[in-house]
CSV table of C-alpha atoms in Angstrom, one decimal:
chain,number,residue,atom,x,y,z
A,15,UNK,CA,-24.8,-28.6,70.9
A,16,UNK,CA,-23.8,-28.9,67.3
A,17,UNK,CA,-25.2,-26.2,65.0
A,18,UNK,CA,-26.6,-26.8,61.5
A,19,UNK,CA,-24.3,-25.7,58.7
A,20,UNK,CA,-25.2,-23.5,55.8
A,21,UNK,CA,-22.8,-24.1,52.9
A,22,UNK,CA,-22.6,-22.1,49.7
A,23,UNK,CA,-21.2,-24.1,46.8
A,24,UNK,CA,-18.9,-22.6,44.2
A,25,UNK,CA,-18.7,-24.5,40.9
A,26,UNK,CA,-15.2,-23.6,39.6
A,27,UNK,CA,-14.2,-24.0,36.0
A,28,UNK,CA,-10.7,-23.0,35.0
A,29,UNK,CA,-10.4,-20.8,38.1
A,30,UNK,CA,-13.7,-19.0,37.8
A,31,UNK,CA,-17.0,-19.6,39.6
A,32,UNK,CA,-19.8,-20.8,37.4
A,33,UNK,CA,-23.2,-22.3,38.1
A,34,UNK,CA,-25.1,-24.8,36.1
A,35,UNK,CA,-28.8,-25.6,36.3
A,36,UNK,CA,-29.4,-29.4,36.4
A,37,UNK,CA,-25.7,-29.7,35.4
A,38,UNK,CA,-26.2,-27.8,32.2
A,39,UNK,CA,-25.9,-24.2,30.9
A,40,UNK,CA,-23.1,-22.6,32.8
A,41,UNK,CA,-23.1,-19.0,33.7
A,42,UNK,CA,-20.1,-17.0,35.0
A,43,UNK,CA,-20.8,-15.9,38.6
A,44,UNK,CA,-17.4,-14.5,39.6
A,45,UNK,CA,-14.0,-14.9,41.3
A,46,UNK,CA,-13.6,-17.7,43.8
A,47,UNK,CA,-11.7,-15.8,46.5
A,48,UNK,CA,-14.0,-12.8,46.2
A,49,UNK,CA,-17.0,-15.0,46.7
A,50,UNK,CA,-15.4,-16.9,49.5
A,51,UNK,CA,-14.7,-13.7,51.4
A,52,UNK,CA,-18.2,-12.5,50.8
A,53,UNK,CA,-19.8,-15.7,52.1
A,54,UNK,CA,-17.4,-15.7,55.1
A,55,UNK,CA,-18.6,-12.2,56.0
A,56,UNK,CA,-22.2,-13.3,55.6
A,57,UNK,CA,-21.7,-16.2,58.1
A,58,UNK,CA,-21.2,-19.2,55.9
A,59,UNK,CA,-20.2,-22.2,58.1
A,60,UNK,CA,-18.3,-23.9,55.4
A,61,UNK,CA,-17.6,-23.7,51.7
A,62,UNK,CA,-17.6,-26.3,48.9
A,63,UNK,CA,-15.6,-25.8,45.8
A,64,UNK,CA,-16.5,-28.1,43.0
A,65,UNK,CA,-13.9,-28.2,40.3
A,66,UNK,CA,-15.6,-28.8,37.0
A,67,UNK,CA,-12.6,-28.0,34.8
A,68,UNK,CA,-12.3,-30.2,31.8
A,69,UNK,CA,-8.6,-29.6,31.2
A,70,UNK,CA,-5.4,-30.5,32.9
A,71,UNK,CA,-4.6,-26.8,33.2
A,72,UNK,CA,-7.9,-26.2,35.0
A,73,UNK,CA,-7.0,-28.9,37.5
A,74,UNK,CA,-3.7,-27.2,38.2
A,75,UNK,CA,-5.5,-23.8,38.8
A,76,UNK,CA,-7.7,-25.3,41.5
A,77,UNK,CA,-4.7,-25.9,43.7
A,78,UNK,CA,-3.9,-22.2,43.5
A,79,UNK,CA,-7.5,-21.3,44.3
A,80,UNK,CA,-7.4,-23.6,47.3
A,81,UNK,CA,-4.1,-22.0,48.6
A,82,UNK,CA,-5.5,-18.5,48.1
A,83,UNK,CA,-8.7,-19.3,50.0
A,84,UNK,CA,-6.9,-21.1,52.8
A,85,UNK,CA,-4.5,-18.3,53.1
A,86,UNK,CA,-7.1,-15.6,53.4
A,87,UNK,CA,-9.9,-16.9,55.6
A,88,UNK,CA,-10.5,-19.1,58.6
A,89,UNK,CA,-13.4,-21.3,57.7
A,90,UNK,CA,-13.4,-24.9,56.7
A,91,UNK,CA,-13.9,-25.9,53.1
A,92,UNK,CA,-14.2,-29.0,50.9
A,93,UNK,CA,-12.9,-29.5,47.4
A,94,UNK,CA,-14.5,-31.9,45.0
A,95,UNK,CA,-14.1,-32.7,41.3
A,96,UNK,CA,-11.2,-34.4,39.7
A,97,UNK,CA,-10.2,-36.4,42.8
A,98,UNK,CA,-9.0,-39.8,41.5
A,99,UNK,CA,-5.9,-40.7,43.4
A,100,UNK,CA,-4.3,-40.5,46.9
A,101,UNK,CA,-1.9,-38.0,45.3
A,102,UNK,CA,-4.8,-35.7,44.2
A,103,UNK,CA,-6.1,-35.7,47.8
A,104,UNK,CA,-2.7,-35.0,49.2
A,105,UNK,CA,-2.2,-32.0,46.9
A,106,UNK,CA,-5.6,-30.5,47.8
A,107,UNK,CA,-5.3,-31.1,51.6
A,108,UNK,CA,-1.7,-29.7,51.6
A,109,UNK,CA,-2.9,-26.6,49.9
A,110,UNK,CA,-5.2,-26.0,52.8
A,111,UNK,CA,-8.5,-27.7,52.1
A,112,UNK,CA,-10.1,-29.5,55.0
A,113,UNK,CA,-12.0,-32.2,53.1
A,114,UNK,CA,-12.2,-33.6,49.7
A,115,UNK,CA,-15.3,-34.9,48.0
A,116,UNK,CA,-15.2,-37.8,45.7
A,117,UNK,CA,-17.9,-39.1,43.4
A,118,UNK,CA,-17.2,-40.9,40.1
A,119,UNK,CA,-13.8,-42.2,41.4
A,120,UNK,CA,-15.4,-43.8,44.4
A,121,UNK,CA,-18.1,-45.5,42.3
A,122,UNK,CA,-15.6,-46.8,39.8
A,123,UNK,CA,-13.4,-48.2,42.6
A,124,UNK,CA,-15.1,-48.3,46.0
A,125,UNK,CA,-11.9,-49.3,47.7
A,126,UNK,CA,-10.6,-45.8,46.9
A,127,UNK,CA,-12.8,-44.6,49.8
A,128,UNK,CA,-11.2,-47.1,52.2
A,129,UNK,CA,-7.6,-46.3,51.1
A,130,UNK,CA,-8.1,-42.6,51.4
A,131,UNK,CA,-9.8,-42.8,54.8
A,132,UNK,CA,-6.9,-44.9,56.0
A,133,UNK,CA,-4.3,-42.4,54.8
A,134,UNK,CA,-6.0,-39.1,55.7
A,135,UNK,CA,-8.7,-40.1,58.2
A,136,UNK,CA,-12.4,-40.5,57.6
A,137,UNK,CA,-13.1,-36.9,58.7
A,138,UNK,CA,-11.7,-35.5,55.5
A,139,UNK,CA,-13.4,-37.9,53.1
A,140,UNK,CA,-16.7,-36.8,51.7
A,141,UNK,CA,-18.6,-39.0,49.3
A,142,UNK,CA,-20.8,-37.1,46.9
A,143,UNK,CA,-23.9,-38.9,45.7
A,144,UNK,CA,-25.8,-37.7,42.7
A,145,UNK,CA,-29.2,-39.4,42.9
A,146,UNK,CA,-32.1,-39.4,40.4
A,147,UNK,CA,-35.5,-40.9,41.0
A,148,UNK,CA,-36.4,-44.0,39.0
A,149,UNK,CA,-40.2,-44.4,38.8
A,150,UNK,CA,-39.9,-48.0,37.6
A,151,UNK,CA,-37.9,-49.2,40.5
A,152,UNK,CA,-39.5,-46.6,42.8
A,153,UNK,CA,-36.2,-45.6,44.3
A,154,UNK,CA,-33.2,-43.3,43.6
A,155,UNK,CA,-30.4,-44.4,41.4
A,156,UNK,CA,-26.8,-43.1,41.6
A,157,UNK,CA,-25.2,-41.3,38.7
A,158,UNK,CA,-21.6,-40.6,37.9
A,159,UNK,CA,-19.7,-38.3,35.5
A,160,UNK,CA,-21.6,-35.2,36.5
A,161,UNK,CA,-25.0,-36.8,36.2
A,162,UNK,CA,-24.5,-38.3,32.8
A,163,UNK,CA,-24.0,-42.0,33.6
A,164,UNK,CA,-26.4,-44.2,35.5
A,165,UNK,CA,-24.9,-46.8,37.8
A,166,UNK,CA,-26.3,-50.0,39.2
A,167,UNK,CA,-26.4,-48.6,42.7
A,168,UNK,CA,-29.5,-47.4,44.6
A,169,UNK,CA,-28.7,-44.2,46.5
A,170,UNK,CA,-29.6,-45.8,49.8
A,171,UNK,CA,-27.4,-48.8,49.3
A,172,UNK,CA,-24.5,-46.8,48.1
A,173,UNK,CA,-24.8,-44.4,51.1
A,174,UNK,CA,-24.6,-47.4,53.4
A,175,UNK,CA,-21.6,-48.8,51.5
A,176,UNK,CA,-19.8,-45.5,51.4
A,177,UNK,CA,-20.1,-45.3,55.2
A,178,UNK,CA,-18.9,-48.8,55.7
A,179,UNK,CA,-15.8,-48.1,53.5
A,180,UNK,CA,-14.9,-45.1,55.7
A,181,UNK,CA,-16.6,-42.0,54.3
A,182,UNK,CA,-16.8,-39.3,57.0
A,183,UNK,CA,-19.6,-37.4,55.4
A,184,UNK,CA,-22.1,-37.6,52.5
A,185,UNK,CA,-23.0,-34.9,50.1
A,186,UNK,CA,-26.4,-35.9,48.7
A,187,UNK,CA,-27.6,-34.1,45.6
A,188,UNK,CA,-31.0,-34.7,44.2
A,189,UNK,CA,-30.7,-34.4,40.4
A,190,UNK,CA,-34.4,-34.1,40.1
A,191,UNK,CA,-34.6,-31.1,42.5
A,192,UNK,CA,-31.3,-29.4,41.4
A,193,UNK,CA,-32.0,-26.0,39.8
A,194,UNK,CA,-35.8,-26.3,40.4
A,195,UNK,CA,-35.9,-24.2,43.5
A,196,UNK,CA,-38.8,-26.1,45.0
A,197,UNK,CA,-36.9,-27.3,48.0
A,198,UNK,CA,-34.5,-30.1,48.9
A,199,UNK,CA,-35.6,-33.7,48.3
A,200,UNK,CA,-36.8,-34.6,51.8
A,201,UNK,CA,-37.9,-38.3,51.0
A,202,UNK,CA,-34.4,-39.0,49.6
A,203,UNK,CA,-32.7,-37.4,52.6
A,204,UNK,CA,-34.9,-39.3,55.1
A,205,UNK,CA,-34.3,-42.6,53.3
A,206,UNK,CA,-30.5,-42.1,53.6
A,207,UNK,CA,-30.6,-40.8,57.1
A,208,UNK,CA,-32.3,-44.0,58.2
A,209,UNK,CA,-29.4,-46.2,57.2
A,210,UNK,CA,-26.3,-44.2,58.1
A,211,UNK,CA,-24.7,-42.5,61.1
A,212,UNK,CA,-22.4,-40.0,59.5
A,213,UNK,CA,-23.2,-36.4,58.7
A,214,UNK,CA,-25.2,-35.6,55.6
A,215,UNK,CA,-25.1,-32.4,53.5
A,216,UNK,CA,-28.3,-31.9,51.6
A,217,UNK,CA,-27.9,-30.5,48.1
A,218,UNK,CA,-30.1,-29.6,45.2
A,219,UNK,CA,-33.3,-27.6,45.1
A,220,UNK,CA,-32.8,-24.7,47.5
A,221,UNK,CA,-35.1,-21.8,46.4
A,222,UNK,CA,-36.2,-20.1,49.7
A,223,UNK,CA,-35.0,-19.7,53.3
A,224,UNK,CA,-37.5,-22.2,54.7
A,225,UNK,CA,-36.2,-25.0,52.4
A,226,UNK,CA,-33.1,-25.2,54.5
A,227,UNK,CA,-35.1,-25.4,57.7
A,228,UNK,CA,-37.1,-28.3,56.1
A,229,UNK,CA,-33.9,-30.1,55.2
A,230,UNK,CA,-32.8,-30.0,58.8
A,231,UNK,CA,-36.1,-30.6,60.6
A,232,UNK,CA,-37.7,-33.1,58.2
A,233,UNK,CA,-34.8,-34.4,56.2
A,234,UNK,CA,-32.6,-34.7,59.3
A,235,UNK,CA,-29.7,-33.2,57.3
A,236,UNK,CA,-26.7,-31.9,59.3
A,237,UNK,CA,-25.8,-29.3,56.7
A,238,UNK,CA,-27.4,-27.8,53.6
A,239,UNK,CA,-25.7,-26.6,50.4
A,240,UNK,CA,-26.8,-24.2,47.8
A,241,UNK,CA,-25.3,-22.2,45.0
A,242,UNK,CA,-27.4,-19.9,42.8
A,243,UNK,CA,-29.8,-18.8,45.5
A,244,UNK,CA,-26.8,-17.2,47.2
A,245,UNK,CA,-24.8,-16.2,44.1
A,246,UNK,CA,-27.7,-14.2,42.7
A,247,UNK,CA,-28.5,-12.8,46.2
A,248,UNK,CA,-32.0,-14.2,46.2
A,249,UNK,CA,-31.5,-14.7,49.9
A,250,UNK,CA,-28.6,-14.4,52.3
A,251,UNK,CA,-27.1,-16.8,54.8
A,252,UNK,CA,-28.2,-14.5,57.6
A,253,UNK,CA,-31.8,-14.8,56.5
A,254,UNK,CA,-31.5,-18.6,56.2
A,255,UNK,CA,-30.1,-18.8,59.7
A,256,UNK,CA,-32.9,-16.6,61.1
A,257,UNK,CA,-35.5,-19.0,59.7
A,258,UNK,CA,-33.7,-22.1,61.1
A,259,UNK,CA,-33.5,-20.5,64.5
A,260,UNK,CA,-37.1,-19.3,64.4
A,261,UNK,CA,-38.2,-22.9,63.9
A,262,UNK,CA,-36.1,-24.3,66.7
A,263,UNK,CA,-32.8,-25.1,65.0
A,264,UNK,CA,-29.4,-24.3,66.3
A,265,UNK,CA,-27.1,-22.1,64.2
A,266,UNK,CA,-23.8,-20.4,64.8
B,27,UNK,CA,9.4,-17.6,67.4
B,28,UNK,CA,7.0,-20.5,67.2
B,29,UNK,CA,8.1,-23.7,65.7
B,30,UNK,CA,5.4,-25.6,63.9
B,31,UNK,CA,6.3,-29.3,64.0
B,32,UNK,CA,6.0,-30.9,60.6
B,33,UNK,CA,5.7,-34.7,61.0
B,34,UNK,CA,3.6,-35.3,57.8
B,35,UNK,CA,0.3,-35.4,59.7
B,36,UNK,CA,-1.8,-32.7,58.4
B,37,UNK,CA,-2.7,-29.2,57.4
B,38,UNK,CA,0.2,-27.0,58.2
B,39,UNK,CA,-0.6,-24.5,55.5
B,40,UNK,CA,-3.8,-23.1,57.2
B,41,UNK,CA,-2.2,-22.9,60.6
B,42,UNK,CA,0.9,-21.1,59.3
B,43,UNK,CA,-1.3,-18.7,57.2
B,44,UNK,CA,-3.4,-17.9,60.3
B,45,UNK,CA,-0.2,-17.0,62.3
B,46,UNK,CA,1.0,-14.9,59.3
B,47,UNK,CA,-2.2,-12.9,59.3
B,48,UNK,CA,-1.8,-12.4,63.1
B,49,UNK,CA,1.8,-11.3,62.5
B,50,UNK,CA,3.1,-14.0,64.9
B,51,UNK,CA,6.6,-15.1,63.9
B,52,UNK,CA,6.8,-18.8,63.1
B,53,UNK,CA,8.6,-21.4,61.0
B,54,UNK,CA,7.7,-24.9,59.9
B,55,UNK,CA,10.3,-27.7,60.4
B,56,UNK,CA,10.8,-31.4,60.9
B,57,UNK,CA,14.5,-30.9,61.7
B,58,UNK,CA,15.4,-31.1,65.4
B,59,UNK,CA,18.4,-28.7,65.1
B,60,UNK,CA,16.1,-26.1,63.5
B,61,UNK,CA,13.3,-26.6,66.0
B,62,UNK,CA,15.8,-26.1,68.8
B,63,UNK,CA,15.8,-22.4,67.9
B,64,UNK,CA,12.1,-21.9,68.7
B,65,UNK,CA,10.7,-20.6,72.0
B,66,UNK,CA,7.4,-22.4,71.7
B,67,UNK,CA,5.8,-25.1,69.6
B,68,UNK,CA,2.6,-26.0,67.8
B,69,UNK,CA,1.9,-29.6,67.2
B,70,UNK,CA,-0.9,-29.8,64.5
B,71,UNK,CA,-2.3,-33.1,63.3
B,72,UNK,CA,-4.9,-34.7,61.3
B,73,UNK,CA,-5.0,-38.5,60.8
B,74,UNK,CA,-4.7,-41.5,63.0
B,75,UNK,CA,-3.1,-41.6,66.5
B,76,UNK,CA,-0.9,-44.7,66.0
B,77,UNK,CA,0.7,-43.4,62.8
B,78,UNK,CA,1.3,-40.0,64.4
B,79,UNK,CA,3.0,-41.5,67.5
B,80,UNK,CA,5.1,-43.9,65.3
B,81,UNK,CA,6.4,-40.9,63.2
B,82,UNK,CA,7.1,-38.8,66.3
B,83,UNK,CA,9.1,-41.7,67.8
B,84,UNK,CA,11.0,-42.7,64.7
B,85,UNK,CA,12.0,-39.1,63.9
B,86,UNK,CA,13.2,-38.4,67.5
B,87,UNK,CA,10.7,-35.7,67.8
B,88,UNK,CA,9.1,-37.3,70.8
B,89,UNK,CA,12.3,-37.3,72.7
B,90,UNK,CA,12.9,-33.7,71.6
B,91,UNK,CA,9.4,-32.6,72.8
B,92,UNK,CA,10.0,-34.4,76.1
B,93,UNK,CA,13.0,-32.2,76.7
B,94,UNK,CA,11.2,-29.0,75.7
B,95,UNK,CA,8.2,-29.8,77.9
B,96,UNK,CA,10.7,-30.4,80.8
B,97,UNK,CA,12.2,-27.0,80.1
B,98,UNK,CA,8.6,-25.6,80.3
B,99,UNK,CA,8.5,-24.3,76.7
B,100,UNK,CA,4.9,-23.5,75.6
B,101,UNK,CA,3.4,-26.3,73.5
B,102,UNK,CA,0.0,-26.1,71.7
B,103,UNK,CA,-1.5,-29.3,70.3
B,104,UNK,CA,-4.3,-28.9,67.8
B,105,UNK,CA,-6.9,-31.6,67.0
B,106,UNK,CA,-5.0,-34.9,66.8
B,107,UNK,CA,-2.1,-32.8,68.2
B,108,UNK,CA,-4.1,-32.3,71.4
B,109,UNK,CA,-5.0,-35.9,71.7
B,110,UNK,CA,-1.3,-36.9,71.4
B,111,UNK,CA,-0.6,-34.9,74.6
B,112,UNK,CA,-2.5,-37.5,76.7
B,113,UNK,CA,-1.5,-40.9,78.0
B,114,UNK,CA,-3.1,-43.3,75.5
B,115,UNK,CA,-5.6,-43.7,72.8
B,116,UNK,CA,-7.8,-46.6,71.7
B,117,UNK,CA,-7.8,-45.6,68.0
B,118,UNK,CA,-6.8,-48.8,66.1
B,119,UNK,CA,-5.9,-50.6,69.3
B,120,UNK,CA,-4.2,-49.1,72.4
B,121,UNK,CA,-1.3,-46.8,71.7
B,122,UNK,CA,0.8,-44.8,74.2
B,123,UNK,CA,0.7,-41.1,73.8
B,124,UNK,CA,3.1,-38.3,74.8
B,125,UNK,CA,1.6,-38.4,78.3
B,126,UNK,CA,2.2,-34.7,79.1
B,127,UNK,CA,-1.4,-34.5,80.4
B,128,UNK,CA,-3.4,-37.0,82.4
B,129,UNK,CA,-6.1,-38.9,80.5
B,130,UNK,CA,-7.0,-41.2,77.7
B,131,UNK,CA,-8.6,-40.9,74.2
B,132,UNK,CA,-11.6,-42.9,73.3
B,133,UNK,CA,-14.1,-43.1,70.5
B,134,UNK,CA,-17.5,-41.4,70.7
B,135,UNK,CA,-19.8,-44.2,71.5
B,136,UNK,CA,-22.4,-43.1,68.9
B,137,UNK,CA,-25.1,-43.9,71.4
B,138,UNK,CA,-26.6,-41.7,74.2
B,139,UNK,CA,-27.2,-43.1,77.6
B,140,UNK,CA,-30.9,-43.5,76.6
B,141,UNK,CA,-29.7,-45.7,73.7
B,142,UNK,CA,-30.4,-43.1,71.0
B,143,UNK,CA,-27.9,-43.2,68.1
B,144,UNK,CA,-26.0,-40.0,67.2
B,145,UNK,CA,-23.6,-39.2,64.4
B,146,UNK,CA,-19.8,-39.7,64.5
B,147,UNK,CA,-17.6,-37.8,63.6
B,148,UNK,CA,-18.5,-34.7,65.7
B,149,UNK,CA,-18.4,-32.4,62.7
B,150,UNK,CA,-19.2,-28.7,62.6
B,151,UNK,CA,-19.5,-25.6,64.7
B,152,UNK,CA,-20.1,-26.1,68.5
B,153,UNK,CA,-20.2,-23.6,71.3
B,154,UNK,CA,-17.4,-23.2,73.8
B,155,UNK,CA,-18.3,-23.2,77.5
B,156,UNK,CA,-15.6,-21.9,79.8
B,157,UNK,CA,-14.8,-24.2,82.8
B,158,UNK,CA,-11.8,-22.5,84.3
B,159,UNK,CA,-9.9,-19.3,84.0
B,160,UNK,CA,-6.7,-19.4,82.0
B,161,UNK,CA,-4.6,-16.9,80.2
B,162,UNK,CA,-5.3,-18.6,76.8
B,163,UNK,CA,-9.0,-17.5,76.9
B,164,UNK,CA,-8.3,-13.9,77.9
B,165,UNK,CA,-9.6,-12.6,74.6
B,166,UNK,CA,-12.5,-15.1,74.4
B,167,UNK,CA,-15.9,-14.0,75.4
B,168,UNK,CA,-18.2,-16.4,73.7
B,169,UNK,CA,-18.7,-18.2,70.4
B,170,UNK,CA,-18.6,-21.3,68.3
B,171,UNK,CA,-15.6,-23.2,67.0
B,172,UNK,CA,-15.1,-25.8,64.3
B,173,UNK,CA,-14.7,-29.4,65.3
B,174,UNK,CA,-14.0,-32.5,63.2
B,175,UNK,CA,-13.1,-35.6,65.3
B,176,UNK,CA,-14.3,-39.1,66.1
B,177,UNK,CA,-12.3,-39.6,69.3
B,178,UNK,CA,-12.6,-37.6,72.4
B,179,UNK,CA,-10.4,-37.0,75.4
B,180,UNK,CA,-11.4,-38.3,78.9
B,181,UNK,CA,-9.4,-36.4,81.4
B,182,UNK,CA,-9.3,-34.7,84.8
B,183,UNK,CA,-11.6,-31.7,85.1
B,184,UNK,CA,-8.6,-29.7,86.5
B,185,UNK,CA,-7.0,-29.5,83.0
B,186,UNK,CA,-10.2,-28.5,81.1
B,187,UNK,CA,-10.4,-24.8,80.3
B,188,UNK,CA,-13.4,-25.0,78.0
B,189,UNK,CA,-15.7,-27.7,76.8
B,190,UNK,CA,-18.4,-28.3,74.2
B,191,UNK,CA,-21.4,-30.5,74.5
B,192,UNK,CA,-21.9,-33.3,71.9
B,193,UNK,CA,-24.0,-35.9,73.6
B,194,UNK,CA,-21.4,-35.8,76.3
B,195,UNK,CA,-18.9,-33.2,77.6
B,196,UNK,CA,-16.1,-32.8,75.1
B,197,UNK,CA,-12.9,-31.2,76.4
B,198,UNK,CA,-12.2,-28.5,73.9
B,199,UNK,CA,-9.4,-26.4,75.4
B,200,UNK,CA,-7.1,-28.1,77.9
B,201,UNK,CA,-4.1,-26.6,79.7
B,202,UNK,CA,-1.7,-27.5,82.5
B,203,UNK,CA,1.3,-25.3,83.0
B,204,UNK,CA,2.7,-24.4,79.5
B,205,UNK,CA,1.0,-27.3,77.8
B,206,UNK,CA,-2.1,-26.3,75.8
B,207,UNK,CA,-4.5,-28.3,73.6
B,208,UNK,CA,-7.4,-27.4,71.3
B,209,UNK,CA,-9.6,-30.2,70.1
B,210,UNK,CA,-11.2,-28.0,67.4
B,211,UNK,CA,-9.4,-26.2,64.6
B,212,UNK,CA,-8.7,-22.6,65.7
B,213,UNK,CA,-7.3,-21.8,62.3
B,214,UNK,CA,-10.7,-22.7,60.8
B,215,UNK,CA,-12.8,-21.2,63.5
B,216,UNK,CA,-13.3,-17.6,62.2
B,217,UNK,CA,-12.6,-14.7,64.6
B,218,UNK,CA,-13.0,-16.8,67.7
B,219,UNK,CA,-10.3,-19.2,66.6
B,220,UNK,CA,-8.0,-16.4,65.4
B,221,UNK,CA,-8.3,-14.7,68.8
B,222,UNK,CA,-7.3,-17.9,70.6
B,223,UNK,CA,-4.2,-18.2,68.4
B,224,UNK,CA,-3.5,-14.5,68.9
B,225,UNK,CA,-3.6,-15.1,72.7
B,226,UNK,CA,-1.2,-18.1,72.3
B,227,UNK,CA,1.2,-15.9,70.4
B,228,UNK,CA,0.9,-13.3,73.1
B,229,UNK,CA,1.7,-15.9,75.8
B,230,UNK,CA,4.8,-17.0,73.9
B,231,UNK,CA,5.9,-13.4,73.5
B,232,UNK,CA,5.5,-12.5,77.2
B,233,UNK,CA,7.2,-15.6,78.3
B,234,UNK,CA,10.3,-14.8,76.1
B,235,UNK,CA,10.8,-11.4,77.6
């Protein structure tokens, strides 16, 4: 049967890996290819590169990073950030990425999901959802522009809509849990799992090995993503997989 | 020399880089005169079945492959490339395939026989279970490979070399004569996948001599 995936995330800015806490205060954490090789060695099942470059030059560099990674190691990876057109997707996929992740562009024009799924197939279209709890409405709202702008969508409704439009996978980030290291947002994951039937990558909040296991066993996630916990070697992918396996999960 | 068939349907870069790392000689082309020079072929593919078949027909690549298959040149289809080797697919309506192998391609139902829902696509690492001996798995002992697909082949057990289990038996490696197919992405499947590609390279090399 299918195994649960552990996915290190590399935030890339102008060709270098950085990591922000709650989308703020960036800190340089290294070279993308070097980190990719390191995680591949450790048993990463997949990688996500999030391009947070602000400049046009930075966007050009990501294509070289993708080529370098695809040319050097044999694991699947997703590239997100700055994907606004069919042409953007084509460039990234042709450079050797397996999937692209879209966020703001999909919310600004939901039909973009449909069009890209038709051209490239649903399997390579990941829709990233940045969700933040709203105590007044008692649900999670979706944010765009790296968490700066609130939209009118609830996370659960948007997840359902993204699937309907042809997304092949969802990357669900809890903005409340991101950087807090208290664990993934299980209620959010469960709420989304109940309405969709495509794979979900849990993101935001990993602080210990057992958090991953919880995301799988309680949050019903298919994969779990983390950055700083791996970058700063607070735990290893091996240790995470050991815990998942111990508690009845399947890993590679 | 392996000819990787470029028909605008997917990720040629990763496949070609994998062959490069394995020092297997290859070239990428969409030109039939150039492809004529190869001793064996890889048909990659990501995307939709009808679009792929349409392109193969319009470019004359289907007729070209028919000849090469008749001449018993090795051919390896990867992912959608494997599905195309079969008789037909129900993706976006019924479409005829290359029909080099017996069987059809259908969508994962998304429901188990007990009525429980499961997720489609089948995405991630799944274990290969060997079903029959074949030279392509000579270097394979055990392990997981990376799948991403929503459609699955239904075929005769005689062509299934290895399968995986995803709420049903999923033909993962198929073979009949010199026709090979891999439903997963060997070029994205770590050492296990690299060994399978290496073995294909070896088969091609031995055949040439």
